[in-house]
Amino acid sequence: MVREVAESCVDGVVMEMVAAYCGRFYAAKPELAARRIEAIGFQVGHQLSERYTMERPRFSDHLEAIKFICKDFWSELFKKQIDNLKTNHRGTFVLQDNRFRWLTRVSLDPPAESTDATDNDSAPLGDTAAQTTSMLLYFPCGLIRGALTNLGISCSVSADMSNLPACSFVVRIKT
Amino acid sequence: MPPLTAPKSGDALFASVDRVNAELFTLTYGAIVRQLLTDLEEVEEVNKQLDQMGYNIGTRLVDEFLAKSNVSRCVDFKETADVIAKLGFKMFLGVTATVTNWDAEGTSCSFVLEDNPLVDFVELPDTCQGLQYCNVLSGVIRGALEMVSMKTEVTWVRDMLRGDDAYEMRVKLIKQVPEEYPYKDDD
């Protein structure tokens, strides 16, 4: 049987990690905090995808690997699959989760602005709630990038949370 | 031992909460510790931060615990310790702890864990001497108890990562802050 712990344990350590990096260590340097949070996610994603793919044949192409992330990887972590996958067939994939678990308890003021989590570090963020939320998203961005990197695909991942609690992760494969 | 007042058993409690694959938790915590070691350099500082994170988590988990467990007021520290060991650990980590080594005054005891999901796949390299890897757990206990008016000190006595045969944390009750009721001014 697969070992389980309460979801609150994961929520707790992730939230406290984000709070520690944004509030205590790099309060004045959000871009540094963001990089550290992403790095932690990367590490976890890298290890998890290694474990989840142990008994699988190698993926034949990028799309197969992305589909693995959308289905198996996402299900292991969030007990649901990615709801919508889009691609421009030139190396960019948009993975949308209509109800991203880690954001279901976050509320923002109604005119929530679109915040791109990793692309515009310098973009002015409207309010602290939006900022905290975008900081929270560096972790899953890192998870996805780590998982794909372990599968031999180097890429950048950013998040778009303009329609909470839906969340889109944009994967750009480096060629 | 007085009977536990909780109507729910540890197993029922664990079954009632949302659960996730323990690997995600274990690896996430491991990655956090590793990144803290890189960024903070001093092992002592890492210990302190892990404890602080645990404390903050504990102050929130206690609410969830009280809301879901139907535990009513514990009569004393002894009963509180039993509830934490049998129900608290079970509800969140899926394991139970043993309460042992009570002192004569009934103000300090040990929680012993033989199975600890926090350390699956963990090995400490020699460069991490002095790292209290599980400090988040002791922080959680301290934070949670403080929310129910018990100020405690929690220290690690045994640690399997350092070659001991179990995990043992010592919980010492420093003071019990009496709850203040909103008495009227003229009382």
Short mmCIF file of C-alpha atoms in Angstrom, two decimals:
data_model
loop_
_atom_site.label_atom_id
_atom_site.label_comp_id
_atom_site.label_asym_id
_atom_site.label_seq_id
_atom_site.Cartn_x
_atom_site.Cartn_y
_atom_site.Cartn_z
CA MET A 1 0.00 0.00 0.00
CA VAL A 2 1.19 3.48 -0.81
CA ARG A 3 2.17 5.40 2.26
CA GLU A 4 0.16 8.54 2.85
CA VAL A 5 0.19 11.59 5.10
CA ALA A 6 -2.41 14.30 5.64
CA GLU A 7 -2.48 16.89 2.91
CA SER A 8 -2.13 19.58 5.59
CA CYS A 9 1.44 18.41 6.16
CA VAL A 10 2.44 19.23 2.59
CA ASP A 11 0.45 22.47 2.60
CA GLY A 12 2.10 23.41 5.88
CA VAL A 13 5.72 22.90 4.85
CA VAL A 14 5.24 24.49 1.42
CA MET A 15 3.53 27.57 2.84
CA GLU A 16 6.08 27.96 5.60
CA MET A 17 8.94 27.53 3.16
CA VAL A 18 7.51 30.28 0.93
CA ALA A 19 6.90 32.48 3.98
CA ALA A 20 10.45 31.93 5.25
CA TYR A 21 12.06 32.77 1.91
CA CYS A 22 9.87 35.76 1.12
CA GLY A 23 9.56 37.14 4.62
CA ARG A 24 12.63 36.23 6.62
CA PHE A 25 15.52 35.53 4.25
CA TYR A 26 15.02 37.56 1.11
CA ALA A 27 12.30 40.02 2.07
CA ALA A 28 13.94 42.77 0.05
CA LYS A 29 14.82 40.58 -2.91
CA PRO A 30 11.72 38.77 -4.15
CA GLU A 31 13.50 37.59 -7.31
CA LEU A 32 16.08 35.76 -5.20
CA ALA A 33 13.38 34.23 -3.02
CA ALA A 34 11.56 33.15 -6.17
CA ARG A 35 14.64 31.43 -7.52
CA ARG A 36 15.17 29.49 -4.29
CA ILE A 37 11.54 28.39 -4.12
CA GLU A 38 11.71 27.27 -7.74
CA ALA A 39 14.93 25.39 -7.01
CA ILE A 40 13.27 23.47 -4.18
CA GLY A 41 10.40 22.53 -6.49
CA PHE A 42 12.89 21.52 -9.18
CA GLN A 43 14.63 19.14 -6.82
CA VAL A 44 11.36 17.51 -5.77
CA GLY A 45 10.05 17.23 -9.34
CA HIS A 46 13.32 15.73 -10.50
CA GLN A 47 13.25 13.03 -7.82
CA LEU A 48 9.55 12.28 -8.18
CA SER A 49 9.68 11.83 -11.95
CA GLU A 50 12.64 9.51 -11.51
CA ARG A 51 10.54 7.40 -9.16
CA TYR A 52 7.36 7.49 -11.22
CA THR A 53 9.05 6.51 -14.49
CA MET A 54 11.22 3.69 -13.16
CA GLU A 55 9.24 0.96 -14.87
CA ARG A 56 8.34 2.77 -18.06
CA PRO A 57 9.93 2.71 -21.45
CA ARG A 58 11.61 5.93 -22.57
CA PHE A 59 9.25 8.55 -23.98
CA SER A 60 9.43 8.76 -27.74
CA ASP A 61 8.89 12.50 -28.04
CA HIS A 62 8.18 15.71 -26.12
CA LEU A 63 4.43 15.32 -26.39
CA GLU A 64 4.57 11.88 -24.76
CA ALA A 65 6.56 13.29 -21.87
CA ILE A 66 4.20 16.24 -21.46
CA LYS A 67 1.23 13.86 -21.47
CA PHE A 68 2.90 11.90 -18.70
CA ILE A 69 3.13 15.11 -16.66
CA CYS A 70 -0.53 15.93 -17.35
CA LYS A 71 -1.82 12.49 -16.46
CA ASP A 72 0.31 10.32 -14.22
CA PHE A 73 2.50 12.89 -12.54
CA TRP A 74 -0.37 15.28 -11.82
CA SER A 75 -2.60 12.47 -10.56
CA GLU A 76 0.06 11.28 -8.14
CA LEU A 77 0.42 14.77 -6.70
CA PHE A 78 -3.07 16.22 -6.91
CA LYS A 79 -5.39 13.23 -7.45
CA LYS A 80 -6.62 14.69 -10.72
CA GLN A 81 -5.28 15.21 -14.20
CA ILE A 82 -4.50 18.45 -15.98
CA ASP A 83 -7.82 19.56 -17.52
CA ASN A 84 -6.63 21.07 -20.74
CA LEU A 85 -3.45 20.81 -22.79
CA LYS A 86 -2.68 23.15 -25.66
CA THR A 87 0.37 23.41 -27.84
CA ASN A 88 1.54 25.55 -30.72
CA HIS A 89 3.51 22.55 -32.05
CA ARG A 90 6.67 24.61 -31.83
CA GLY A 91 7.77 23.76 -28.35
CA THR A 92 5.26 25.65 -26.21
CA PHE A 93 2.70 23.77 -24.13
CA VAL A 94 -0.01 25.24 -21.92
CA LEU A 95 -1.20 22.96 -19.13
CA GLN A 96 -4.37 24.18 -17.48
CA ASP A 97 -5.69 22.93 -14.18
CA ASN A 98 -9.20 24.31 -13.72
CA ARG A 99 -9.06 23.94 -10.00
CA PHE A 100 -5.48 23.90 -8.88
CA ARG A 101 -5.48 22.36 -5.42
CA TRP A 102 -2.90 24.63 -3.89
CA LEU A 103 -4.85 27.72 -4.92
CA THR A 104 -8.32 26.66 -3.87
CA ARG A 105 -7.89 28.25 -0.49
CA VAL A 106 -6.43 31.49 -1.80
CA SER A 107 -8.75 34.41 -2.37
CA LEU A 108 -7.93 37.62 -4.15
CA ASP A 109 -9.77 40.89 -4.64
CA PRO A 110 -12.17 40.66 -7.57
CA PRO A 111 -10.17 42.70 -10.10
CA ALA A 112 -7.33 40.24 -9.75
CA GLU A 113 -4.67 41.09 -12.23
CA SER A 114 -2.92 38.65 -14.44
CA THR A 115 0.41 37.88 -12.94
CA ASP A 116 3.00 35.95 -14.77
CA ALA A 117 4.90 34.04 -12.16
CA THR A 118 8.31 33.56 -13.62
CA ASP A 119 8.62 35.68 -16.72
CA ASN A 120 8.23 39.19 -15.39
CA ASP A 121 10.19 39.41 -12.21
CA SER A 122 10.15 43.16 -12.45
CA ALA A 123 6.43 43.52 -13.11
CA PRO A 124 4.76 45.55 -10.39
CA LEU A 125 2.48 43.32 -8.40
CA GLY A 126 -0.73 44.92 -7.31
CA ASP A 127 -1.26 43.71 -3.80
CA THR A 128 0.45 41.46 -1.33
CA ALA A 129 -2.07 38.67 -1.75
CA ALA A 130 -1.31 38.46 -5.45
CA GLN A 131 2.38 38.57 -4.66
CA THR A 132 2.14 35.80 -2.10
CA THR A 133 0.14 33.68 -4.51
CA SER A 134 2.59 34.15 -7.32
CA MET A 135 5.40 33.22 -4.92
CA LEU A 136 3.47 30.07 -4.04
CA LEU A 137 3.39 29.15 -7.74
CA TYR A 138 7.15 29.10 -8.19
CA PHE A 139 7.10 25.78 -6.36
CA PRO A 140 4.85 23.88 -8.83
CA CYS A 141 6.65 25.59 -11.74
CA GLY A 142 9.85 24.11 -10.35
CA LEU A 143 8.17 20.73 -9.91
CA ILE A 144 7.22 20.59 -13.60
CA ARG A 145 10.59 21.85 -14.80
CA GLY A 146 12.40 19.36 -12.56
CA ALA A 147 10.26 16.47 -13.74
CA LEU A 148 10.77 17.31 -17.43
CA THR A 149 14.47 17.92 -16.98
CA ASN A 150 14.78 14.46 -15.49
CA LEU A 151 13.12 13.16 -18.65
CA GLY A 152 15.79 14.87 -20.72
CA ILE A 153 13.80 17.93 -21.71
CA SER A 154 15.21 21.27 -20.75
CA CYS A 155 12.60 23.98 -20.60
CA SER A 156 11.32 27.01 -18.76
CA VAL A 157 8.02 26.97 -16.91
CA SER A 158 5.89 29.91 -15.87
CA ALA A 159 2.44 30.15 -14.35
CA ASP A 160 -0.58 32.25 -15.16
CA MET A 161 -3.25 32.65 -12.50
CA SER A 162 -5.51 35.23 -14.07
CA ASN A 163 -8.56 32.98 -13.55
CA LEU A 164 -8.32 31.67 -10.01
CA PRO A 165 -8.64 28.96 -8.91
CA ALA A 166 -7.75 27.86 -12.43
CA CYS A 167 -4.08 27.99 -13.15
CA SER A 168 -2.11 27.54 -16.35
CA PHE A 169 1.46 26.40 -16.54
CA VAL A 170 3.31 27.42 -19.67
CA VAL A 171 6.13 25.10 -20.66
CA ARG A 172 8.60 26.39 -23.24
CA ILE A 173 10.98 23.76 -24.46
CA LYS A 174 14.50 24.91 -25.15
CA THR A 175 15.92 23.78 -28.43
CA MET B 1 -4.40 6.09 32.36
CA PRO B 2 -7.67 8.01 32.07
CA PRO B 3 -9.75 7.02 29.08
CA LEU B 4 -9.31 9.23 26.06
CA THR B 5 -12.22 11.58 25.71
CA ALA B 6 -12.00 11.57 21.95
CA PRO B 7 -14.94 9.92 20.30
CA LYS B 8 -12.89 9.34 17.16
CA SER B 9 -10.15 6.76 16.95
CA GLY B 10 -6.80 7.59 15.39
CA ASP B 11 -7.55 5.38 12.41
CA ALA B 12 -10.94 6.95 11.84
CA LEU B 13 -9.38 10.38 12.10
CA PHE B 14 -6.66 9.62 9.58
CA ALA B 15 -9.25 8.14 7.24
CA SER B 16 -11.33 11.31 7.48
CA VAL B 17 -8.70 13.80 6.30
CA ASP B 18 -7.51 14.53 2.77
CA ARG B 19 -4.34 12.59 2.24
CA VAL B 20 -1.48 12.68 -0.25
CA ASN B 21 1.31 10.40 -1.27
CA ALA B 22 3.89 10.57 1.52
CA GLU B 23 6.73 10.77 -1.00
CA LEU B 24 5.69 14.29 -1.95
CA PHE B 25 5.86 15.35 1.68
CA THR B 26 9.13 13.60 2.44
CA LEU B 27 10.92 14.80 -0.67
CA THR B 28 9.60 18.34 -0.32
CA TYR B 29 10.80 18.58 3.24
CA GLY B 30 14.15 17.10 2.24
CA ALA B 31 14.57 19.61 -0.57
CA ILE B 32 13.73 22.45 1.81
CA VAL B 33 16.33 21.30 4.34
CA ARG B 34 18.91 20.96 1.60
CA GLN B 35 18.22 24.43 0.23
CA LEU B 36 18.31 25.93 3.74
CA LEU B 37 21.71 24.34 4.33
CA THR B 38 22.98 25.95 1.13
CA ASP B 39 21.50 29.37 1.81
CA LEU B 40 22.02 29.74 5.54
CA GLU B 41 25.38 27.98 5.84
CA GLU B 42 25.24 27.69 9.63
CA VAL B 43 23.69 24.39 10.74
CA GLU B 44 22.48 26.01 13.96
CA GLU B 45 20.57 28.60 11.96
CA VAL B 46 18.98 25.85 9.85
CA ASN B 47 17.87 24.09 13.06
CA LYS B 48 16.35 27.33 14.27
CA GLN B 49 14.48 27.97 11.04
CA LEU B 50 13.11 24.42 10.87
CA ASP B 51 11.86 24.80 14.42
CA GLN B 52 10.28 28.15 13.57
CA MET B 53 8.57 26.70 10.51
CA GLY B 54 7.27 23.85 12.64
CA TYR B 55 6.02 26.24 15.29
CA ASN B 56 4.03 28.21 12.71
CA ILE B 57 2.63 25.02 11.21
CA GLY B 58 1.69 23.72 14.66
CA THR B 59 -0.28 26.82 15.54
CA ARG B 60 -2.47 26.13 12.50
CA LEU B 61 -2.65 22.34 12.68
CA VAL B 62 -4.03 22.47 16.20
CA ASP B 63 -7.16 24.20 14.88
CA GLU B 64 -7.67 21.54 12.26
CA PHE B 65 -7.07 18.88 14.87
CA LEU B 66 -9.59 20.29 17.34
CA ALA B 67 -12.14 20.85 14.59
CA LYS B 68 -11.97 17.31 13.26
CA SER B 69 -11.13 15.12 16.24
CA ASN B 70 -14.03 16.03 18.56
CA VAL B 71 -11.57 15.95 21.41
CA SER B 72 -12.93 17.76 24.42
CA ARG B 73 -10.90 19.47 27.09
CA CYS B 74 -8.00 17.41 28.42
CA VAL B 75 -7.83 17.34 32.22
CA ASP B 76 -4.07 17.59 32.48
CA PHE B 77 -0.78 17.52 30.63
CA LYS B 78 -0.72 13.73 30.80
CA GLU B 79 -3.95 13.36 28.96
CA THR B 80 -2.87 16.02 26.45
CA ALA B 81 0.29 14.07 25.72
CA ASP B 82 -1.71 10.89 25.13
CA VAL B 83 -4.05 12.64 22.76
CA ILE B 84 -1.14 14.02 20.76
CA ALA B 85 0.60 10.67 20.58
CA LYS B 86 -2.42 8.55 19.69
CA LEU B 87 -4.51 10.99 17.68
CA GLY B 88 -2.39 13.98 16.66
CA PHE B 89 0.47 12.04 15.11
CA LYS B 90 -1.96 9.60 13.54
CA MET B 91 -4.18 12.23 11.99
CA PHE B 92 -1.35 14.05 10.23
CA LEU B 93 1.46 11.56 9.71
CA GLY B 94 -0.44 8.29 9.82
CA VAL B 95 1.75 6.90 12.60
CA THR B 96 1.35 6.83 16.36
CA ALA B 97 3.88 7.76 18.99
CA THR B 98 4.42 6.21 22.40
CA VAL B 99 4.40 8.40 25.48
CA THR B 100 6.96 7.31 28.03
CA ASN B 101 9.57 8.36 30.61
CA TRP B 102 7.33 10.57 32.71
CA ASP B 103 9.07 12.47 35.46
CA ALA B 104 7.70 12.35 39.02
CA GLU B 105 5.90 15.71 38.71
CA GLY B 106 4.11 14.71 35.54
CA THR B 107 5.46 17.75 33.69
CA SER B 108 7.84 16.16 31.23
CA CYS B 109 7.65 13.09 29.07
CA SER B 110 8.99 11.62 25.87
CA PHE B 111 7.30 10.93 22.55
CA VAL B 112 8.91 7.94 20.91
CA LEU B 113 8.47 7.34 17.19
CA GLU B 114 9.62 4.14 15.63
CA ASP B 115 8.25 4.94 12.23
CA ASN B 116 8.70 8.44 10.90
CA PRO B 117 7.58 9.34 7.36
CA LEU B 118 9.64 12.52 7.47
CA VAL B 119 12.88 10.57 7.08
CA ASP B 120 12.08 7.97 4.41
CA PHE B 121 15.02 7.97 1.95
CA VAL B 122 17.04 10.30 4.18
CA GLU B 123 20.68 9.81 5.04
CA LEU B 124 22.76 12.53 6.59
CA PRO B 125 26.22 13.13 5.18
CA ASP B 126 29.08 13.68 7.60
CA THR B 127 29.05 17.37 6.72
CA CYS B 128 25.68 17.73 8.43
CA GLN B 129 26.83 17.01 11.96
CA GLY B 130 24.64 18.93 14.36
CA LEU B 131 21.69 19.14 12.00
CA GLN B 132 18.43 18.41 13.80
CA TYR B 133 16.68 17.12 10.71
CA CYS B 134 13.31 16.56 12.40
CA ASN B 135 13.16 19.93 14.13
CA VAL B 136 10.01 20.74 12.23
CA LEU B 137 8.21 18.05 14.28
CA SER B 138 9.31 19.37 17.64
CA GLY B 139 8.36 22.86 16.45
CA VAL B 140 4.89 21.64 15.52
CA ILE B 141 4.38 20.16 19.01
CA ARG B 142 5.58 23.35 20.67
CA GLY B 143 3.40 25.55 18.47
CA ALA B 144 0.32 23.41 18.86
CA LEU B 145 0.64 23.19 22.65
CA GLU B 146 1.14 26.91 22.97
CA MET B 147 -2.20 27.44 21.26
CA VAL B 148 -3.85 25.41 24.02
CA SER B 149 -2.14 27.46 26.73
CA MET B 150 0.76 25.13 27.43
CA LYS B 151 4.20 26.62 27.09
CA THR B 152 6.70 23.85 26.48
CA GLU B 153 10.29 23.14 25.60
CA VAL B 154 10.83 20.33 23.12
CA THR B 155 14.23 18.75 22.53
CA TRP B 156 15.47 15.69 20.66
CA VAL B 157 16.92 12.88 22.74
CA ARG B 158 17.25 10.10 20.19
CA ASP B 159 17.50 10.36 16.42
CA MET B 160 17.74 7.39 14.08
CA LEU B 161 19.57 9.53 11.53
CA ARG B 162 22.36 9.70 14.09
CA GLY B 163 22.33 5.97 14.71
CA ASP B 164 19.87 5.71 17.59
CA ASP B 165 17.23 3.00 17.66
CA ALA B 166 14.21 5.34 17.60
CA TYR B 167 13.16 8.97 17.49
CA GLU B 168 12.57 10.41 20.92
CA MET B 169 11.62 13.95 21.73
CA ARG B 170 11.43 15.27 25.23
CA VAL B 171 8.53 17.58 25.98
CA LYS B 172 8.79 19.66 29.13
CA LEU B 173 5.87 21.72 30.36
CA ILE B 174 7.23 25.11 31.39
CA LYS B 175 4.00 26.73 32.41
CA GLN B 176 0.33 26.40 31.87
CA VAL B 177 -1.18 29.77 31.13
CA PRO B 178 -4.61 29.90 32.71
CA GLU B 179 -7.30 30.90 30.29
CA GLU B 180 -8.73 34.31 30.95
CA TYR B 181 -12.43 34.67 30.78
CA PRO B 182 -13.97 37.95 29.83
CA TYR B 183 -14.97 38.89 33.37
CA LYS B 184 -16.95 42.03 33.83
CA ASP B 185 -15.00 45.06 34.96
CA ASP B 186 -16.73 45.26 38.30
CA ASP B 187 -16.04 41.64 39.28
#
